[in-house]
Coordinates of C-alpha atoms and ligand atoms in Angstrom, one line a residue:
X279 CA -6.6 24.4 -7.4
X280 CA -4.2 23.1 -4.7
X281 CA -6.8 24.1 -2.1
X282 CA -4.3 26.1 -0.1
X283 CA -1.6 23.4 0.0
X284 CA 1.8 24.1 -1.4
X285 CA 1.8 21.0 -3.6
X286 CA -0.7 18.5 -5.0
X287 CA 1.1 15.7 -3.2
X288 CA 0.4 17.3 0.2
X289 CA -3.2 18.0 -0.7
X290 CA -3.6 14.4 -1.9
X291 CA -2.0 13.0 1.3
X292 CA -4.5 15.1 3.3
X293 CA -7.4 14.0 1.2
X294 CA -7.0 10.4 2.2
X295 CA -9.6 10.3 5.0
X296 CA -12.2 11.5 2.5
X297 CA -10.9 9.4 -0.4
X298 CA -11.1 6.2 1.7
X299 CA -14.6 7.1 2.8
X300 CA -15.7 7.9 -0.8
X301 CA -14.3 4.5 -1.8
X302 CA -16.2 2.5 0.6
X303 CA -19.4 4.6 0.6
X304 CA -22.4 2.6 -0.7
X305 CA -20.3 -0.6 -0.6
X306 CA -19.5 -1.1 3.1
X307 CA -22.8 -1.4 4.9
X308 CA -21.4 -2.1 8.4
X309 CA -24.7 -2.0 10.3
X310 CA -26.4 -4.5 7.9
X311 CA -23.2 -6.6 7.7
X312 CA -23.1 -6.4 4.0
X313 CA -20.5 -5.5 1.3
X314 CA -22.2 -4.4 -1.9
X315 CA -20.0 -4.6 -5.0
X316 CA -21.8 -5.3 -8.3
X317 CA -18.6 -6.1 -10.2
X318 CA -17.8 -8.9 -7.7
X319 CA -21.4 -10.0 -7.1
X320 CA -22.1 -10.5 -10.8
X321 CA -19.1 -12.7 -11.2
X322 CA -19.0 -14.4 -7.9
X323 CA -18.7 -17.8 -9.4
X324 CA -15.6 -16.9 -11.3
X325 CA -13.9 -15.7 -8.1
X326 CA -15.1 -18.6 -5.9
X327 CA -14.2 -21.3 -8.4
X328 CA -10.8 -19.7 -9.3
X329 CA -7.7 -21.8 -8.8
X330 CA -5.9 -18.7 -7.9
X331 CA -5.9 -14.9 -8.3
X332 CA -3.0 -13.3 -10.2
X333 CA -2.6 -9.6 -9.5
X334 CA -0.8 -7.6 -12.2
X335 CA 0.4 -4.0 -11.7
X336 CA 3.4 -1.6 -11.7
X337 CA 5.0 0.6 -9.1
X338 CA 2.8 1.7 -6.2
X339 CA -0.2 -0.2 -7.6
X340 CA 2.0 -3.3 -7.4
X341 CA 2.7 -2.6 -3.8
X342 CA -1.1 -2.4 -3.2
X343 CA -1.3 -5.8 -4.9
X344 CA 1.2 -7.2 -2.4
X345 CA -0.9 -5.9 0.5
X346 CA -3.9 -7.6 -1.1
X347 CA -2.0 -10.9 -1.3
X348 CA -1.8 -10.9 2.5
X349 CA -5.5 -10.1 2.8
X350 CA -6.8 -12.5 0.2
X351 CA -4.7 -15.4 1.5
X352 CA -5.2 -14.7 5.2
X353 CA -8.9 -13.8 5.2
X354 CA -10.4 -15.3 2.1
X355 CA -8.0 -18.3 1.8
X356 CA -7.6 -17.9 -1.9
X357 CA -4.0 -18.4 -3.3
X358 CA -2.6 -15.2 -4.9
X359 CA 0.4 -14.4 -7.1
X360 CA 1.5 -10.8 -7.5
X361 CA 3.3 -10.0 -10.7
X362 CA 5.0 -7.0 -12.2
X363 CA 3.0 -6.6 -15.3
X364 CA 6.2 -6.0 -17.4
X365 CA 7.6 -9.4 -16.3
X366 CA 4.4 -11.3 -16.5
X367 CA 3.6 -10.3 -20.1
X368 CA 7.0 -11.5 -21.5
X369 CA 7.4 -14.6 -19.4
X370 CA 5.1 -16.9 -21.3
X371 CA 3.2 -17.4 -18.1
X372 CA 0.9 -20.3 -17.4
X373 CA -2.6 -18.9 -17.4
X374 CA -5.9 -20.9 -17.7
X375 CA -9.6 -20.1 -17.7
X376 CA -9.6 -21.1 -14.0
X377 CA -7.5 -18.0 -13.2
X378 CA -8.8 -14.7 -12.1
X379 CA -6.5 -11.8 -12.9
X380 CA -6.9 -8.5 -11.0
X381 CA -5.2 -5.5 -12.7
X382 CA -4.5 -2.5 -10.5
X383 CA -3.9 0.9 -12.0
X384 CA -4.5 4.4 -10.8
X385 CA -4.4 5.9 -14.3
X386 CA -5.8 2.9 -16.1
X387 CA -3.3 3.7 -18.9
X388 CA -0.1 1.9 -17.9
X389 CA 1.2 0.1 -21.1
X390 CA 2.6 -3.0 -19.4
X391 CA -0.5 -3.5 -17.3
X392 CA -2.7 -3.2 -20.3
X393 CA -0.6 -5.7 -22.3
X394 CA -0.7 -8.1 -19.4
X395 CA -4.5 -7.9 -19.4
X396 CA -4.7 -8.6 -23.1
X397 CA -2.5 -11.6 -22.7
X398 CA -4.6 -13.0 -19.8
X399 CA -7.8 -12.6 -21.8
X400 CA -6.3 -14.4 -24.7
X401 CA -5.7 -17.4 -22.4
X402 CA -9.3 -17.3 -21.2
X403 CA -8.8 -15.8 -17.7
X404 CA -11.4 -13.6 -16.2
X405 CA -9.9 -10.1 -15.7
X406 CA -11.1 -7.7 -13.1
X407 CA -9.8 -4.1 -12.9
X408 CA -9.2 -1.8 -10.0
X409 CA -8.7 1.7 -11.5
X410 CA -9.1 5.2 -10.4
X411 CA -9.7 6.9 -13.8
X412 CA -13.2 6.3 -15.0
X413 CA -13.4 5.1 -18.6
X414 CA -9.6 4.6 -18.9
X415 CA -8.2 2.0 -21.2
X416 CA -7.7 -0.6 -18.5
X417 CA -11.2 0.0 -17.2
X418 CA -12.6 -0.6 -20.7
X419 CA -10.4 -3.6 -21.4
X420 CA -11.3 -5.6 -18.3
X421 CA -14.3 -8.0 -17.9
X422 CA -15.5 -6.3 -14.7
X423 CA -14.1 -4.1 -12.0
X424 CA -14.4 -1.7 -9.1
X425 CA -13.3 1.9 -9.2
X426 CA -11.4 3.5 -6.4
X427 CA -13.1 6.8 -5.7
X428 CA -9.9 8.7 -4.9
X429 CA -10.7 11.7 -7.1
X430 CA -8.0 13.0 -9.5
X431 CA -4.4 12.3 -8.4
X432 CA -2.2 14.9 -9.9
X433 CA 1.1 14.5 -8.0
X434 CA 3.3 12.0 -9.7
X435 CA 4.0 10.3 -6.4
X436 CA 1.0 8.1 -5.8
X437 CA -0.6 8.5 -2.3
X438 CA -4.4 8.5 -2.1
X439 CA -4.5 6.0 -5.0
X440 CA -2.6 3.5 -2.9
X441 CA -4.7 3.7 0.2
X442 CA -8.0 3.6 -1.8
X443 CA -6.7 0.6 -3.8
X444 CA -6.1 -1.2 -0.6
X445 CA -9.6 -0.2 0.6
X446 CA -11.2 -1.7 -2.5
X447 CA -9.1 -4.9 -2.4
X448 CA -9.9 -5.3 1.3
X449 CA -13.7 -5.0 0.5
X450 CA -13.3 -7.7 -2.2
X451 CA -11.4 -10.0 0.0
X452 CA -13.9 -9.7 2.9
X453 CA -16.8 -10.2 0.5
X454 CA -15.3 -13.3 -0.9
X455 CA -14.3 -14.6 2.5
X456 CA -18.0 -14.2 3.6
X457 CA -19.3 -15.9 0.5
X458 CA -16.9 -18.8 1.0
X459 CA -17.5 -19.2 4.7
X460 CA -13.8 -18.6 5.3
X461 CA -14.6 -16.0 8.0
X462 CA -16.9 -16.2 10.9
X463 CA -19.9 -13.8 11.1
X464 CA -18.6 -12.1 14.1
X465 CA -15.1 -11.6 12.6
X466 CA -16.7 -10.3 9.4
X467 CA -18.7 -7.8 11.3
X468 CA -15.7 -6.7 13.3
X469 CA -13.7 -6.2 10.2
X470 CA -16.4 -4.0 8.7
X471 CA -16.7 -1.9 11.8
X472 CA -12.9 -1.5 12.0
X473 CA -12.7 -0.5 8.3
X474 CA -15.3 2.1 8.9
X475 CA -13.1 3.7 11.6
X476 CA -10.1 4.0 9.3
X477 CA -10.8 7.5 7.9
X478 CA -10.8 9.0 11.3
X479 CA -7.7 7.1 12.3
X480 CA -6.0 8.4 9.1
X481 CA -6.9 11.9 10.2
X482 CA -5.3 11.2 13.6
X483 CA -2.2 9.9 11.9
X484 CA -2.0 13.1 9.9
X485 CA -1.9 15.1 13.2
X486 CA 1.7 14.0 13.7
X487 CA 2.8 16.1 10.7
X488 CA 4.7 18.7 12.7
X489 CA 6.6 16.0 14.5
X490 CA 7.3 14.1 11.2
X491 CA 8.6 17.4 9.7
X492 CA 11.2 17.6 12.5
X493 CA 12.2 14.0 11.9
X494 CA 12.5 14.8 8.2
X495 CA 14.8 17.7 9.0
X496 CA 17.1 15.3 10.9
X497 CA 17.5 12.9 8.0
X498 CA 17.2 15.0 4.9
X499 CA 20.9 14.8 4.2
X500 CA 21.1 11.0 4.2
X501 CA 22.3 9.4 1.0
X502 CA 20.9 6.0 1.7
X503 CA 17.9 4.7 3.7
X504 CA 16.5 1.3 4.6
X505 CA 12.8 0.6 5.1
X506 CA 11.8 -2.5 7.0
X507 CA 8.5 -4.2 7.7
X508 CA 7.0 -7.7 8.2
X509 CA 3.8 -9.3 7.1
X510 CA 1.2 -6.9 6.0
X511 CA 3.7 -4.1 6.5
X512 CA 6.4 -5.5 4.3
X513 CA 4.8 -3.9 1.2
X514 CA 4.5 -0.6 3.1
X515 CA 8.3 -0.7 3.6
X516 CA 8.7 -1.1 -0.2
X517 CA 6.2 1.8 -0.8
X518 CA 7.9 4.0 1.8
X519 CA 11.3 3.5 0.0
X520 CA 9.7 4.2 -3.4
X521 CA 8.2 7.4 -2.2
X522 CA 11.5 8.7 -0.9
X523 CA 13.4 7.7 -4.0
X524 CA 11.1 9.2 -6.6
X525 CA 10.6 12.7 -5.1
X526 CA 13.8 13.3 -3.0
X527 CA 16.3 11.3 -5.2
X528 CA 17.7 9.7 -2.0
X529 CA 18.5 6.0 -2.5
X530 CA 16.3 3.9 -0.4
X531 CA 15.5 0.2 -0.3
X532 CA 12.6 -1.7 1.3
X533 CA 13.1 -5.1 2.8
X534 CA 11.2 -7.7 4.8
X535 CA 12.7 -7.1 8.3
X536 CA 13.9 -10.7 8.6
X537 CA 15.8 -10.6 5.3
X538 CA 18.1 -7.9 6.7
X539 CA 20.5 -10.5 8.1
X540 CA 20.8 -12.1 4.7
X541 CA 22.7 -9.1 3.3
X542 CA 21.5 -5.5 3.9
X543 CA 22.7 -5.6 7.5
X544 CA 26.2 -5.2 6.2
X545 CA 25.3 -1.6 5.2
X546 CA 24.3 -0.5 8.6
X547 CA 26.4 2.1 10.4
X548 CA 25.8 5.4 12.2
X549 CA 25.2 7.0 8.8
X550 CA 22.3 4.8 7.9
X551 CA 18.7 5.8 8.8
X552 CA 16.5 2.7 9.1
X553 CA 12.7 3.3 9.0
X554 CA 11.0 0.4 10.7
X555 CA 7.3 -0.4 10.8
X556 CA 6.9 -1.7 14.3
X557 CA 3.2 -1.5 15.2
X558 CA 1.9 -3.7 18.0
X559 CA 0.6 -6.8 16.2
X560 CA 1.4 -10.2 14.8
X561 CA 5.2 -10.0 14.5
X562 CA 5.8 -7.3 17.1
X563 CA 8.4 -9.1 19.2
X564 CA 10.3 -10.2 16.1
X565 CA 10.4 -6.6 14.8
X566 CA 11.7 -5.5 18.2
X567 CA 14.5 -8.0 17.9
X568 CA 15.3 -6.7 14.4
X569 CA 15.5 -3.2 15.9
X570 CA 17.9 -4.4 18.5
X571 CA 20.1 -5.8 15.8
X572 CA 20.2 -2.4 14.0
X573 CA 20.8 -0.6 17.2
X574 CA 23.8 -2.7 18.1
X575 CA 25.3 -1.8 14.8
X576 CA 24.7 1.9 15.5
X577 CA 22.1 2.4 12.8
X578 CA 19.6 5.3 13.3
X579 CA 16.1 3.9 14.0
X580 CA 12.9 5.7 13.1
X581 CA 10.0 3.5 14.1
X582 CA 6.3 3.7 13.2
X583 CA 4.6 2.5 16.3
X584 CA 1.2 2.0 17.8
X585 CA -0.1 4.8 20.0
X586 CA 1.1 4.4 23.5
X587 CA 3.9 2.0 22.6
X588 CA 6.7 1.9 25.2
X589 CA 9.0 -1.0 24.2
X590 CA 10.2 0.4 20.8
X591 CA 10.3 3.9 22.2
X592 CA 13.2 2.9 24.5
X593 CA 15.2 1.6 21.6
X594 CA 14.4 3.9 18.7
X595 CA 16.0 7.3 18.0
X596 CA 12.6 8.6 16.9
X597 CA 9.1 7.1 17.0
X598 CA 6.0 8.2 15.1
X599 CA 2.7 7.0 16.4
X600 CA -0.4 5.7 14.5
X601 CA -3.7 4.6 16.0
X602 CA -4.3 1.0 16.7
X603 CA -6.3 -1.1 14.2
X604 CA -6.5 -4.7 12.9
X605 CA -3.3 -6.0 11.5
X606 CA -4.9 -6.4 8.1
X607 CA -5.9 -2.8 8.0
X608 CA -2.7 -1.4 9.4
X609 CA -1.1 -0.6 6.0
X610 CA -3.8 2.1 5.6
X611 CA -2.3 3.9 8.7
X612 CA 1.4 3.0 8.7
X613 CA 1.8 4.3 5.1
X614 CA 0.7 7.9 6.1
X615 CA 3.8 9.0 8.1
X616 CA 6.1 7.6 5.4
X617 CA 4.3 9.6 2.7
X618 CA 4.7 12.8 4.9
X619 CA 8.3 12.1 5.6
X620 CA 9.2 11.8 1.9
X621 CA 7.2 14.9 1.1
X622 CA 9.0 17.0 3.7
X623 CA 12.4 15.7 2.8
X624 CA 11.8 16.5 -0.9
X625 CA 10.6 20.0 0.0
X626 CA 13.6 20.7 2.2
X627 CA 15.9 19.5 -0.5
X628 CA 14.1 21.9 -3.0
X629 CA 13.0 19.1 -5.3
X630 CA 10.1 19.3 -7.7
X631 CA 7.7 17.3 -5.5
X632 CA 4.8 17.1 -7.9
X633 CA 6.8 16.5 -11.1
X634 CA 10.0 14.7 -10.2
X635 CA 12.6 14.5 -12.9
X636 CA 12.4 11.6 -15.4
X637 CA 8.9 10.5 -14.3
X638 CA 5.5 10.8 -15.8
X639 CA 2.1 10.4 -14.2
X640 CA 1.0 7.7 -16.5
X641 CA 3.6 5.4 -18.2
X642 CA 1.9 4.8 -21.5
X643 CA 5.1 3.4 -23.2
X644 CA 6.8 0.2 -22.0
Ligands
LIG935 O1 -1.3 4.4 -13.0 P1 -0.7 3.2 -12.5 O2 -1.2 2.9 -11.1 O3 -0.8 2.0 -13.4 O4 0.8 3.5 -12.3 C1 1.8 2.6 -11.9 C2 3.1 3.3 -11.6 O5 3.6 3.9 -12.7 C3 2.9 4.3 -10.4 O6 2.4 3.7 -9.3 C4 4.3 4.9 -10.1 O7 5.1 3.9 -9.5 C5 4.1 6.1 -9.1 N1 4.9 7.2 -9.6 C6 4.5 5.7 -7.7 O8 4.4 6.8 -6.9

């Protein structure tokens, strides 16, 4: 049932090219320049007239929501708030019938997310679900939705659910951007073409596995790690840290790279591995200067870079390459090596990768 892999997590990491393709199949019609999503199409007015979108989720799904915030605001120009479902539901939040709430959940059974949806509905908001499990409680409770077609995710550490959630949310953002006229036709077409290329690029990123395993060997005995990223890749840093924590039990924190100088930089010494997402785009120069700051404090730098990068290579202790893509699509690639790193470290430390201690696949109690 593990299809020849040692663990479900590894199988699911390797399934991502297919899972992403299955998620956009029938929706992304690049040649015709169309995105077909009935759940969005049928409620277009709700989305287009919304004052804002509120995304509610927990854990990895919350990280996918953060990536979506960048895409929705950047491309569709719709204001977005991303909320931990557990905080939102108890905060007496301001919700009106002009709000659209998007609930993201792999299992569709997360208690806090379900409660947040019920609260939003009571206040008249339109609630849209992004779930993986068909017919789950959240899928049934929402007014409309779009499934991720990741297939069953068995490993407690979420992998393919994350990348397929980002795929669905990207499709929604692009569709709304087009409807609103917030994106030019040529830009829209270009995004569709680039999204269609992502599965092959994920396969390419997976080819670094042997190299990533060697990097994992070097850092497996660390007791603390930092993960840094900016912009679209800030949520990827959070997700990288969560993956390491939950399966290897190594303490890790994700930070926006520029926040480092507001505190975490004090932690940096020769014992501290710092994983930096430094792909060649938007904030590249700024990330390079963050790397210099770490280096001058003797931190160990492991950088995720764009294929062919030379600048970061000169500074970092290790680099791991991913193919080039649009900045907005880069989380779909940069997250891959971080998943593999956590996986290999956990295996090397003899941890129970698929069922880490104290964790459950669906958190049905608050
Ligand atoms: O099923 P959900 O997406 O609602 O689950 C949310 C979190 O419990 C989940 O993402 C959790 O953080 C994972 N173990 C992360 O790998």
